Amino acid sequence: MMSKNSDFDVVKEIFSWISIIVVAAVIALVLNLFIIANSRVPSASMENTIMTGDRVVGFRLTYLFQEPKRGDVIIFKFPDDESLYYVKRIIGEPGDIVDIKDGKVYLNNSETPLEEDYIKEPMIPEADMHFEVPEGAFFCLGDNRNNSADSRRWVHPYVYKEKIIAKVIFRYFPGFKMIK
């Protein structure tokens, strides 16, 4: 038969474990809601930077301290269906003119195409495209241009800053890799 002191120790131990679990759950919830964004990339649109099935972490606070910029890989609410999150690279910034000609991207009427060492392969040329990025918005493309549903294809082609969830920082599965 157990003494009252032993019963009290068991209850105290159970309460201690429950407290630890509750605190850990609250910390995880706060991190996920306010600091990090965890996302699985379901398609090949960002290959070879991010592969199909990779899991990435974005930092939600980045754009509180700086503006999004060309080259950033972002997680955002898809402009044509905000219930979906997309991952793409910012190509055009507010006020930019983006022209796509002969499978190359040109910014602001430049005669030299944008240097993009991150794309999987050269774009297959298609009809010329012209975009004028509105203030507060961004033009985004996948790194796998020949297999990406991106700003070129959307009904609403621009991602507005308030719809950006996070800047992708690293891939954690499979294996760790910083995202540039």
Short mmCIF file of C-alpha atoms in Angstrom, two decimals:
data_model
loop_
_atom_site.label_atom_id
_atom_site.label_comp_id
_atom_site.label_asym_id
_atom_site.label_seq_id
_atom_site.Cartn_x
_atom_site.Cartn_y
_atom_site.Cartn_z
CA MET A 1 0.00 0.00 0.00
CA MET A 2 1.28 3.44 -0.95
CA SER A 3 1.58 6.25 1.50
CA LYS A 4 -0.07 9.62 0.92
CA ASN A 5 3.37 11.07 0.31
CA SER A 6 3.97 8.66 -2.62
CA ASP A 7 0.57 9.50 -4.16
CA PHE A 8 1.39 13.18 -3.95
CA ASP A 9 4.75 12.62 -5.69
CA VAL A 10 3.08 10.76 -8.60
CA VAL A 11 0.48 13.52 -9.07
CA LYS A 12 3.22 16.13 -8.87
CA GLU A 13 5.28 14.26 -11.49
CA ILE A 14 2.31 13.91 -13.86
CA PHE A 15 1.50 17.60 -13.46
CA SER A 16 5.15 18.45 -14.16
CA TRP A 17 5.08 16.47 -17.44
CA ILE A 18 1.77 17.99 -18.52
CA SER A 19 3.17 21.47 -17.81
CA ILE A 20 6.23 20.79 -19.94
CA ILE A 21 4.10 19.51 -22.84
CA VAL A 22 1.72 22.49 -22.67
CA VAL A 23 4.58 25.00 -22.59
CA ALA A 24 6.30 23.27 -25.54
CA ALA A 25 3.03 23.31 -27.53
CA VAL A 26 2.50 27.02 -26.83
CA ILE A 27 6.08 27.84 -27.86
CA ALA A 28 5.68 25.82 -31.09
CA LEU A 29 2.38 27.56 -31.85
CA VAL A 30 3.85 31.05 -31.28
CA LEU A 31 6.91 30.22 -33.41
CA ASN A 32 4.75 28.88 -36.25
CA LEU A 33 2.21 31.72 -36.19
CA PHE A 34 4.55 34.68 -35.75
CA ILE A 35 8.18 33.81 -36.43
CA ILE A 36 8.64 30.92 -38.87
CA ALA A 37 6.67 29.50 -41.79
CA ASN A 38 7.11 25.81 -42.50
CA SER A 39 6.20 24.71 -46.02
CA ARG A 40 6.43 21.63 -48.24
CA VAL A 41 7.03 22.37 -51.91
CA PRO A 42 4.73 20.05 -53.92
CA SER A 43 5.91 20.82 -57.45
CA ALA A 44 9.01 21.13 -59.61
CA SER A 45 8.57 24.87 -60.21
CA MET A 46 11.57 25.91 -58.09
CA GLU A 47 14.03 23.20 -59.17
CA ASN A 48 17.01 23.05 -58.81
CA THR A 49 16.94 25.52 -55.91
CA ILE A 50 14.15 23.65 -54.12
CA MET A 51 13.22 20.15 -55.26
CA THR A 52 9.77 18.54 -55.35
CA GLY A 53 8.83 17.42 -51.83
CA ASP A 54 11.46 19.54 -50.06
CA ARG A 55 10.47 21.11 -46.78
CA VAL A 56 11.57 24.70 -46.24
CA VAL A 57 11.48 27.24 -43.43
CA GLY A 58 10.79 30.90 -43.99
CA PHE A 59 11.29 33.75 -41.54
CA ARG A 60 8.06 35.74 -41.08
CA LEU A 61 9.74 38.78 -39.54
CA THR A 62 12.22 39.52 -42.36
CA TYR A 63 10.04 42.08 -44.11
CA LEU A 64 9.28 43.98 -40.93
CA PHE A 65 12.90 45.15 -41.03
CA GLN A 66 13.63 45.31 -44.77
CA GLU A 67 11.83 45.46 -48.08
CA PRO A 68 11.51 42.35 -50.25
CA LYS A 69 14.06 42.47 -53.04
CA ARG A 70 14.86 40.89 -56.37
CA GLY A 71 16.24 37.40 -55.91
CA ASP A 72 14.46 36.66 -52.62
CA VAL A 73 12.63 33.33 -52.50
CA ILE A 74 9.32 33.92 -50.74
CA ILE A 75 6.28 32.09 -49.39
CA PHE A 76 3.09 34.00 -50.21
CA LYS A 77 -0.65 33.73 -50.62
CA PHE A 78 -1.36 32.81 -54.26
CA PRO A 79 -3.05 35.88 -55.85
CA ASP A 80 -5.68 33.81 -57.68
CA ASP A 81 -6.64 31.72 -54.61
CA GLU A 82 -5.41 33.05 -51.27
CA SER A 83 -6.16 29.74 -49.55
CA LEU A 84 -3.02 28.38 -51.29
CA TYR A 85 0.57 29.24 -50.41
CA TYR A 86 3.16 29.40 -53.20
CA VAL A 87 6.96 29.56 -53.18
CA LYS A 88 8.62 31.60 -55.96
CA ARG A 89 11.50 34.02 -56.56
CA ILE A 90 11.01 37.79 -56.77
CA ILE A 91 12.08 39.05 -60.20
CA GLY A 92 10.30 42.41 -60.53
CA GLU A 93 10.08 45.02 -57.77
CA PRO A 94 7.53 47.83 -57.44
CA GLY A 95 7.71 50.15 -60.46
CA ASP A 96 9.80 47.72 -62.56
CA ILE A 97 9.05 46.93 -66.18
CA VAL A 98 9.54 43.23 -66.88
CA ASP A 99 9.80 42.04 -70.47
CA ILE A 100 10.23 38.40 -71.45
CA LYS A 101 11.58 37.96 -74.97
CA ASP A 102 13.22 35.00 -76.67
CA GLY A 103 13.26 33.06 -73.40
CA LYS A 104 15.07 35.78 -71.44
CA VAL A 105 13.98 38.29 -68.78
CA TYR A 106 14.72 42.00 -69.28
CA LEU A 107 14.21 44.66 -66.62
CA ASN A 108 13.39 48.32 -67.11
CA ASN A 109 14.00 48.42 -70.87
CA SER A 110 17.55 47.08 -70.51
CA GLU A 111 19.12 45.64 -73.62
CA THR A 112 20.92 43.06 -71.48
CA PRO A 113 18.92 40.17 -70.02
CA LEU A 114 18.83 39.55 -66.30
CA GLU A 115 21.66 37.26 -65.15
CA GLU A 116 20.01 34.27 -63.51
CA ASP A 117 22.44 31.58 -62.44
CA TYR A 118 19.73 29.91 -60.34
CA ILE A 119 17.40 28.84 -63.18
CA LYS A 120 17.26 25.13 -63.97
CA GLU A 121 17.59 25.53 -67.73
CA PRO A 122 17.05 28.25 -70.34
CA MET A 123 13.43 29.19 -70.92
CA ILE A 124 11.78 27.82 -74.01
CA PRO A 125 10.98 30.92 -76.08
CA GLU A 126 7.31 31.83 -76.41
CA ALA A 127 5.35 34.95 -77.31
CA ASP A 128 6.84 38.17 -75.89
CA MET A 129 5.39 39.28 -72.55
CA HIS A 130 5.33 42.72 -70.94
CA PHE A 131 4.53 43.52 -67.30
CA GLU A 132 4.53 46.79 -65.36
CA VAL A 133 4.79 46.01 -61.66
CA PRO A 134 2.47 48.24 -59.58
CA GLU A 135 3.58 49.99 -56.41
CA GLY A 136 3.53 47.66 -53.40
CA ALA A 137 3.68 44.56 -55.62
CA PHE A 138 6.20 42.04 -56.94
CA PHE A 139 6.54 39.93 -60.08
CA CYS A 140 7.55 36.34 -59.23
CA LEU A 141 8.85 33.45 -61.29
CA GLY A 142 9.83 29.87 -60.56
CA ASP A 143 13.44 28.83 -61.09
CA ASN A 144 12.25 26.00 -63.34
CA ARG A 145 10.75 28.38 -65.91
CA ASN A 146 9.67 25.65 -68.31
CA ASN A 147 7.61 23.97 -65.59
CA SER A 148 6.28 26.80 -63.41
CA ALA A 149 2.86 28.32 -62.91
CA ASP A 150 4.04 31.81 -61.97
CA SER A 151 3.30 35.51 -62.56
CA ARG A 152 3.41 34.93 -66.32
CA ARG A 153 0.41 32.61 -66.12
CA TRP A 154 -1.76 33.94 -63.28
CA VAL A 155 -4.99 35.91 -63.74
CA HIS A 156 -3.64 38.35 -61.12
CA PRO A 157 0.09 38.41 -61.94
CA TYR A 158 1.42 40.41 -58.98
CA VAL A 159 2.13 39.48 -55.36
CA TYR A 160 1.38 42.38 -53.02
CA LYS A 161 3.68 42.88 -50.03
CA GLU A 162 0.93 42.27 -47.48
CA LYS A 163 0.38 38.81 -49.02
CA ILE A 164 3.99 37.74 -48.47
CA ILE A 165 4.15 35.31 -45.56
CA ALA A 166 7.91 34.82 -45.22
CA LYS A 167 11.32 34.88 -46.84
CA VAL A 168 12.58 31.31 -47.35
CA ILE A 169 15.81 30.84 -45.40
CA PHE A 170 16.65 27.14 -45.62
CA ARG A 171 15.57 23.66 -46.59
CA TYR A 172 15.57 21.18 -43.72
CA PHE A 173 14.33 18.02 -45.47
CA PRO A 174 15.86 16.10 -47.06
CA GLY A 175 19.04 17.43 -45.56
CA PHE A 176 19.92 20.99 -44.67
CA LYS A 177 20.59 23.62 -47.35
CA MET A 178 20.60 27.41 -47.20
CA ILE A 179 18.36 28.97 -49.89
CA LYS A 180 19.81 31.81 -51.94
#
